[in-house]
mmCIF file of C-alpha atoms in Angstrom:
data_model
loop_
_atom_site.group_PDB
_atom_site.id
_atom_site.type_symbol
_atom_site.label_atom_id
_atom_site.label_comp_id
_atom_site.label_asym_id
_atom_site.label_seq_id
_atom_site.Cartn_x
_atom_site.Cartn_y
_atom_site.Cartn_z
ATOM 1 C CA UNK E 5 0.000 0.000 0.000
ATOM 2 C CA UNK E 6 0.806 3.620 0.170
ATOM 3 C CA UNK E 7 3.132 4.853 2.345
ATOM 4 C CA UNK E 8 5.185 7.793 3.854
ATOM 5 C CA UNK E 9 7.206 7.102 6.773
ATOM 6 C CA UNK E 10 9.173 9.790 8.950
ATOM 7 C CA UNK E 11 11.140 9.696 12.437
ATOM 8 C CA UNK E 12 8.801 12.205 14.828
ATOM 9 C CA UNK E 13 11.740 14.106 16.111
ATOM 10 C CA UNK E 14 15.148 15.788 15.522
ATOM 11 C CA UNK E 15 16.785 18.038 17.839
ATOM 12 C CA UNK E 16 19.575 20.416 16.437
ATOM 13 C CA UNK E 17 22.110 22.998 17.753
ATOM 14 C CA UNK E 18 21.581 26.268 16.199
ATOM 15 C CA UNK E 19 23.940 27.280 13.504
ATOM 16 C CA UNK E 20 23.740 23.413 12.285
ATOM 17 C CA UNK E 21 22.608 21.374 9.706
ATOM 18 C CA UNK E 22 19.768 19.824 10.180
ATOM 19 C CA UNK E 23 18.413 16.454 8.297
ATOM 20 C CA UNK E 24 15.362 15.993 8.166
ATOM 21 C CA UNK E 25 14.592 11.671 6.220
ATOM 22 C CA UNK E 26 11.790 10.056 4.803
ATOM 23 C CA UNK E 27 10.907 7.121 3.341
ATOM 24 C CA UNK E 28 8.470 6.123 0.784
ATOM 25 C CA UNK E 29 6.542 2.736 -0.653
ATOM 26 C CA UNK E 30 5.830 3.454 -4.607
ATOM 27 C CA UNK E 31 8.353 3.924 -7.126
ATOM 28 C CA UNK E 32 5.635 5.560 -9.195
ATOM 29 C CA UNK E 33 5.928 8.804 -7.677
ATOM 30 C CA UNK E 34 5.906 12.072 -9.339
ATOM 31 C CA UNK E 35 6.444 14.964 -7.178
ATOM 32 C CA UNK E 36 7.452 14.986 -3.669
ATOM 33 C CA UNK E 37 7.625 17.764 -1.220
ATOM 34 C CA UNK E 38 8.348 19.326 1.749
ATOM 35 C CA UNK E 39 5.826 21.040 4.138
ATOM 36 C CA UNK E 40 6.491 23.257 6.699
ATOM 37 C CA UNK E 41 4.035 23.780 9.576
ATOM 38 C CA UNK E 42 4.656 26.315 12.443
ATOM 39 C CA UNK E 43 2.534 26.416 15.707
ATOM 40 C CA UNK E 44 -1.176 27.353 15.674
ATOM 41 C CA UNK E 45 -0.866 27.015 11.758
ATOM 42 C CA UNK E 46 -1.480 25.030 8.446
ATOM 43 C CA UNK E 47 0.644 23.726 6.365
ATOM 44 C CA UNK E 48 3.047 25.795 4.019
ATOM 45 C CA UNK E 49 5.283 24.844 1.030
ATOM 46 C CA UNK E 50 8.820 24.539 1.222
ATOM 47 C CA UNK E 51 10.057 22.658 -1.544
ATOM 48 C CA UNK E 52 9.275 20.263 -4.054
ATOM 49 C CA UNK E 53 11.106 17.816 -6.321
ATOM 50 C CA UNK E 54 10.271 15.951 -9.356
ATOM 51 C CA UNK E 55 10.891 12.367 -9.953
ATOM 52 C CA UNK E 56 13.480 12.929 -12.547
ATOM 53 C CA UNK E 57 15.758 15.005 -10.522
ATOM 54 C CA UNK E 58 18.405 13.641 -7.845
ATOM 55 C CA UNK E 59 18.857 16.931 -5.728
ATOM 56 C CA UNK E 60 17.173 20.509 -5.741
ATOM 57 C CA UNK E 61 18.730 23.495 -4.104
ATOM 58 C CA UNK E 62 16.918 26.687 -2.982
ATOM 59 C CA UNK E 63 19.074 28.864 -0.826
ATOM 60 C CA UNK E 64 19.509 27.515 2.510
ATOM 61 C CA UNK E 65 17.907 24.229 1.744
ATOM 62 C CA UNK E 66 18.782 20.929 -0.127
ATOM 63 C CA UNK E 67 16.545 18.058 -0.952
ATOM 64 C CA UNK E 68 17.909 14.767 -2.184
ATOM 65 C CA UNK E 69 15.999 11.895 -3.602
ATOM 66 C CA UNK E 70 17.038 8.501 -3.984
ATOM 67 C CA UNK E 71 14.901 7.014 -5.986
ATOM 68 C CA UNK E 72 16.510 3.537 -5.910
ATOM 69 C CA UNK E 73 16.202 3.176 -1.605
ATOM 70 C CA UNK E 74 12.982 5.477 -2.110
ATOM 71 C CA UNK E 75 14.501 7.904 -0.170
ATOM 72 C CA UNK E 76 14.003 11.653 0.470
ATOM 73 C CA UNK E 77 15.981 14.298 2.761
ATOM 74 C CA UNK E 78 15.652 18.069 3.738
ATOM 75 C CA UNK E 79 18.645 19.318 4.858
ATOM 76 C CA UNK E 80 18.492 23.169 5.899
ATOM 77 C CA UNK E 81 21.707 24.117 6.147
ATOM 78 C CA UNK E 82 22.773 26.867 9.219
ATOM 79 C CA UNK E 83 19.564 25.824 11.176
ATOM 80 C CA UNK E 84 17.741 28.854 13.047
ATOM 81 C CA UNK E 85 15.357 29.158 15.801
ATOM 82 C CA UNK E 86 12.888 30.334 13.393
ATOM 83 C CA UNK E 87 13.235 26.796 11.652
ATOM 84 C CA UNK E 88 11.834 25.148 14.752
ATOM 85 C CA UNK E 89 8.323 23.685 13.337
ATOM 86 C CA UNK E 90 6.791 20.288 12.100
ATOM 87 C CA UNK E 91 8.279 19.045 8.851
ATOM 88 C CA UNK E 92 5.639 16.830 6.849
ATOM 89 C CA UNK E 93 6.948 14.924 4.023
ATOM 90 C CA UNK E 94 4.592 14.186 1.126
ATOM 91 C CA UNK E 95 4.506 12.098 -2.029
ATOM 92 C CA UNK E 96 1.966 12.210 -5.032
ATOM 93 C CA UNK E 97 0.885 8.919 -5.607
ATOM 94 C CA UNK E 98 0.162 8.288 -9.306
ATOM 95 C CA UNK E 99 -1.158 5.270 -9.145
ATOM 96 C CA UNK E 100 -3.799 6.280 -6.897
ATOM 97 C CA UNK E 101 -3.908 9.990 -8.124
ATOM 98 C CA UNK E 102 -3.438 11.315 -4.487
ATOM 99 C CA UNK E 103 -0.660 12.927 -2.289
ATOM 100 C CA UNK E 104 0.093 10.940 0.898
ATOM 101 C CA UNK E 105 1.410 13.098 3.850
ATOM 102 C CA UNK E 106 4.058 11.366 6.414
ATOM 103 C CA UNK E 107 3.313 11.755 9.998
ATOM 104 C CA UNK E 108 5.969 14.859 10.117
ATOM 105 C CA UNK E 109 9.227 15.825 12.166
ATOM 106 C CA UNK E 110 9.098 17.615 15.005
ATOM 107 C CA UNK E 111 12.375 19.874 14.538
ATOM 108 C CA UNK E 112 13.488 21.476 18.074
ATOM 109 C CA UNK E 113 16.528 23.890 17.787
ATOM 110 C CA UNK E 114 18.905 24.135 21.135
ATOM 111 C CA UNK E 115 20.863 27.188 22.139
ATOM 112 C CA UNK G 17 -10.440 39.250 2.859
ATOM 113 C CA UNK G 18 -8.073 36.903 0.461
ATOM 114 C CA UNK G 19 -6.694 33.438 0.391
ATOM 115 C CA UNK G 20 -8.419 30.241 2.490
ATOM 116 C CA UNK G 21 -9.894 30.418 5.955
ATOM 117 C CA UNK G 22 -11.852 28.374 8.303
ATOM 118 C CA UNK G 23 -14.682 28.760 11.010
ATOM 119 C CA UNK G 24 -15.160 27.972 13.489
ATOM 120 C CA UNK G 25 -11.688 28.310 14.681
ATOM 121 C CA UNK G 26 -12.071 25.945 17.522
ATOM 122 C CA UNK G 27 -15.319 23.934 18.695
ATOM 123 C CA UNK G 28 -16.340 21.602 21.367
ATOM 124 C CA UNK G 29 -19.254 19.816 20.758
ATOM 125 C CA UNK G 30 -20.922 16.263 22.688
ATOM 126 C CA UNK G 31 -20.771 13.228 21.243
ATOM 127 C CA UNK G 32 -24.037 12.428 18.943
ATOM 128 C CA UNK G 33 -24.539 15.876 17.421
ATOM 129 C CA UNK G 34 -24.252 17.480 14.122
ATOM 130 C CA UNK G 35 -21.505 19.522 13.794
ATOM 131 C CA UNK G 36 -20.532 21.024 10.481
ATOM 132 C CA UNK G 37 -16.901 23.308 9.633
ATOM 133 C CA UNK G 38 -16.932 25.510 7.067
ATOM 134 C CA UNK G 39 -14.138 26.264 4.765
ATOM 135 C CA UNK G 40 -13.809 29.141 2.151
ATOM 136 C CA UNK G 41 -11.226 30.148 -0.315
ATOM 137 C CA UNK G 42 -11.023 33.032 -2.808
ATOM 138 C CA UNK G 43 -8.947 31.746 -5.767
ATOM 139 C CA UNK G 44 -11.392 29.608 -7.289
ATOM 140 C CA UNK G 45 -9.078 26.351 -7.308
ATOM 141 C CA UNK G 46 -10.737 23.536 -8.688
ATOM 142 C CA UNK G 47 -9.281 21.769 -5.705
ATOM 143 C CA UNK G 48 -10.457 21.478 -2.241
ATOM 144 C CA UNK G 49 -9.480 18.855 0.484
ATOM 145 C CA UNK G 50 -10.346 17.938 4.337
ATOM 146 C CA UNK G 51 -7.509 16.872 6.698
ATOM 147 C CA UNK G 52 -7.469 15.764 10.015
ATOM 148 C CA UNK G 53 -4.655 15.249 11.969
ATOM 149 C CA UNK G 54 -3.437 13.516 14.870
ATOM 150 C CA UNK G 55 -0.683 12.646 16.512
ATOM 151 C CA UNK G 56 1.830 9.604 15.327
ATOM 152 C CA UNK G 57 -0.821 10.286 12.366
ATOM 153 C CA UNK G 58 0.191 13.125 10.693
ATOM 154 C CA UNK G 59 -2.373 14.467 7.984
ATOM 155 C CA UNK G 60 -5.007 12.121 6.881
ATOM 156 C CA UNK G 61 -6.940 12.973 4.311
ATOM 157 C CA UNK G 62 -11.133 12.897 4.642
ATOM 158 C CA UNK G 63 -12.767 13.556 1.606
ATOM 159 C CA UNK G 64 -11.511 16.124 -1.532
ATOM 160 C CA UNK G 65 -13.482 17.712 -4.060
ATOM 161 C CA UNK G 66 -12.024 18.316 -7.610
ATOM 162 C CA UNK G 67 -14.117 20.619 -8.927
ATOM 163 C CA UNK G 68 -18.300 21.807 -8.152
ATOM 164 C CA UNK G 69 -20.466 18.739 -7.510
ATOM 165 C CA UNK G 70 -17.840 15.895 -7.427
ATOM 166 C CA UNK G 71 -16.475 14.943 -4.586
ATOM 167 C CA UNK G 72 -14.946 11.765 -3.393
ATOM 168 C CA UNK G 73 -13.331 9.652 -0.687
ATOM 169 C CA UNK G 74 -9.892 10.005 1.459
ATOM 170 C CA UNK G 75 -8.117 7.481 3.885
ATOM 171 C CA UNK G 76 -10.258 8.067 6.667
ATOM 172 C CA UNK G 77 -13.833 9.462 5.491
ATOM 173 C CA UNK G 78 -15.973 6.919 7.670
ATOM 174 C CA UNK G 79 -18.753 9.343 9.844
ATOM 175 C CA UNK G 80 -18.557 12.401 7.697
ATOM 176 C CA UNK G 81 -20.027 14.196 4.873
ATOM 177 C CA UNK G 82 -18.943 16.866 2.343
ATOM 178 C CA UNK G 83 -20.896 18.892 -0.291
ATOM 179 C CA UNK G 84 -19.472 21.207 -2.930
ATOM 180 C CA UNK G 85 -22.106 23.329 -4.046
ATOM 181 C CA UNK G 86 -19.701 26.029 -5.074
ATOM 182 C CA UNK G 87 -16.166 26.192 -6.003
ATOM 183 C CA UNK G 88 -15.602 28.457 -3.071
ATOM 184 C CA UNK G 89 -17.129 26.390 -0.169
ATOM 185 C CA UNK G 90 -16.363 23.147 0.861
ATOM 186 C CA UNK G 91 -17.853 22.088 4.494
ATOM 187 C CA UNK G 92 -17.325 19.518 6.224
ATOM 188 C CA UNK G 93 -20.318 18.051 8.688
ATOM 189 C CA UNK G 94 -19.801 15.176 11.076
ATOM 190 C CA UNK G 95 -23.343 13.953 10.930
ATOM 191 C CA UNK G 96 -22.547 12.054 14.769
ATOM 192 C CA UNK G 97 -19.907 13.170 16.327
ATOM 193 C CA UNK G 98 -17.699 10.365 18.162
ATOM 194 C CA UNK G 99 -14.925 11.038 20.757
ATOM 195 C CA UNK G 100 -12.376 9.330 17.909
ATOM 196 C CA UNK G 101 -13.047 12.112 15.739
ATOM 197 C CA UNK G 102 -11.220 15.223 18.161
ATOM 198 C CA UNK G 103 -8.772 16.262 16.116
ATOM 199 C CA UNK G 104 -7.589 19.315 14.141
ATOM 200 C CA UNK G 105 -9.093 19.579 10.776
ATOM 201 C CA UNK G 106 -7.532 21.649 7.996
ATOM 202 C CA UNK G 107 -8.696 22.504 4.852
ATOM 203 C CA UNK G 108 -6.597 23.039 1.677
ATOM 204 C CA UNK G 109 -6.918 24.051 -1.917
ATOM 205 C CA UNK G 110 -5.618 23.996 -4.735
ATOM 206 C CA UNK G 111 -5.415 24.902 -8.525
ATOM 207 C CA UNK G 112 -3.570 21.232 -9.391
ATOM 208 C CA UNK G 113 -2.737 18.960 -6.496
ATOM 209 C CA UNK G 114 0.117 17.332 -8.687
ATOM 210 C CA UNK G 115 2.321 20.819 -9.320
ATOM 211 C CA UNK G 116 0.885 23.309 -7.905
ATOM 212 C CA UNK G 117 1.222 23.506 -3.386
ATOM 213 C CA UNK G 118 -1.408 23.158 -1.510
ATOM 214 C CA UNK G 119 -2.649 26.283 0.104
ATOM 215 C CA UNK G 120 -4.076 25.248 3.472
ATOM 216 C CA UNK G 121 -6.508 27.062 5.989
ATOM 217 C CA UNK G 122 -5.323 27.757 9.854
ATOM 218 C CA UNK G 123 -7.697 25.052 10.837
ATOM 219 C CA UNK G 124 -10.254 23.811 13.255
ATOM 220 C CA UNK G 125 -9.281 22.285 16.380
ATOM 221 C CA UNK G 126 -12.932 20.129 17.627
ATOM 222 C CA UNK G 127 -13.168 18.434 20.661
ATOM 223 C CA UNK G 128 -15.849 15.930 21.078
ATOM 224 C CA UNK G 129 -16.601 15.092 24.973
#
């Protein structure tokens, strides 16, 4: 079946990188992104990558996809307090014509 | 005022009543989706709507209803509540769910006691 898995938390020092994984079940996959999603709020777009592309860069973040392991990453590079929020990973599902959300990482940032 | 929103913001209701959220956005995306989500869950989705008069099912869309009447609305009724259905519930549209984001609402957090 369909499937988006993430680990729930991730705990950084500020002024690191941060990696944020996630893993996914069907190699038929289009697009997948990255969500952002601060406190009190929905969800926002970071960052999206098509299937065809290895690695996407947009200022202080990288995403990598390995399409092989079915593998995704965020890294934000120089992590911030203002970065602290729930990542959700997401995948669109062409086979079912549908975008599957992962259960999102909680990233905390430490002094 | 522009852009997606969602009333009521929060809402506690009793378990066996009606309740219904509303959801409204101001592009005119052909897309419109209900979320709920939980914790360990993450977003689930209910129901989504693709354009006026269709709608169809999620993941999870057991105990509630949707009707799209116009592009612009999209509630979302729980026709009897159940305790298994607090949760915060966000609404999201979009012009194409494939490459386009998805532009979601601030939500509704509903308690059912």
């Amino acid at each position: 079946g369909e499937d988006v898995e993430q680990s729930l938390f991730l705990s950084v020092r500020e002024g690191d990188s941060s990696v944020i994984n996630c893993t996914y079940t069907d190699s038929s996959s289009t697009y997948l992104y990255w969500y952002k999603q601060e406190p009190g709020a929905g969800l926002q777009l970071l960052t999206y990558i098509f299937s065809n592309m290895d690695m996407k860069q947009d200022q202080r973040l990288t995403v990598l996809l390995n399409k092989k392991d079915k593998h995704l990453s965020l890294r934000i590079a120089d992590t911030q307090t203002g970065d602290s929020a729930i990542y959700f990973c997401a995948v669109w599902y062409s086979s079912a014509s549908k975008i599957i959300f992962g259960s999102g990482t909680r990233l905390s940032i430490r002094p | 005022d522009a852009g997606i929103t969602q009333s009521p913001r929060y809402k506690i209701t009793e378990t066996g009543r009606q309740v219904t959220l509303m959801c409204h956005q101001t592009w005119s995306h052909s897309y419109m989706f209900w979320y709920r989500q939980d914790l360990g869950h993450g977003l689930r989705l209910i129901y989504y709507s693709a354009a006026a008069d269709i709608t169809d099912k999620g993941e999870v869309p057991d105990g509630y209803v949707v009707s799209r009447s116009k592009t612009e609305n999209f509630p979302l009724t729980l026709e009897s509540a159940t305790r298994s259905q607090t949760s915060v519930y966000f609404c999201a549209s979009s012009d194409n769910p494939v490459t386009d984001t998805q532009y979601f609402g601030p939500g509704t957090r509903l308690t059912v006691l």
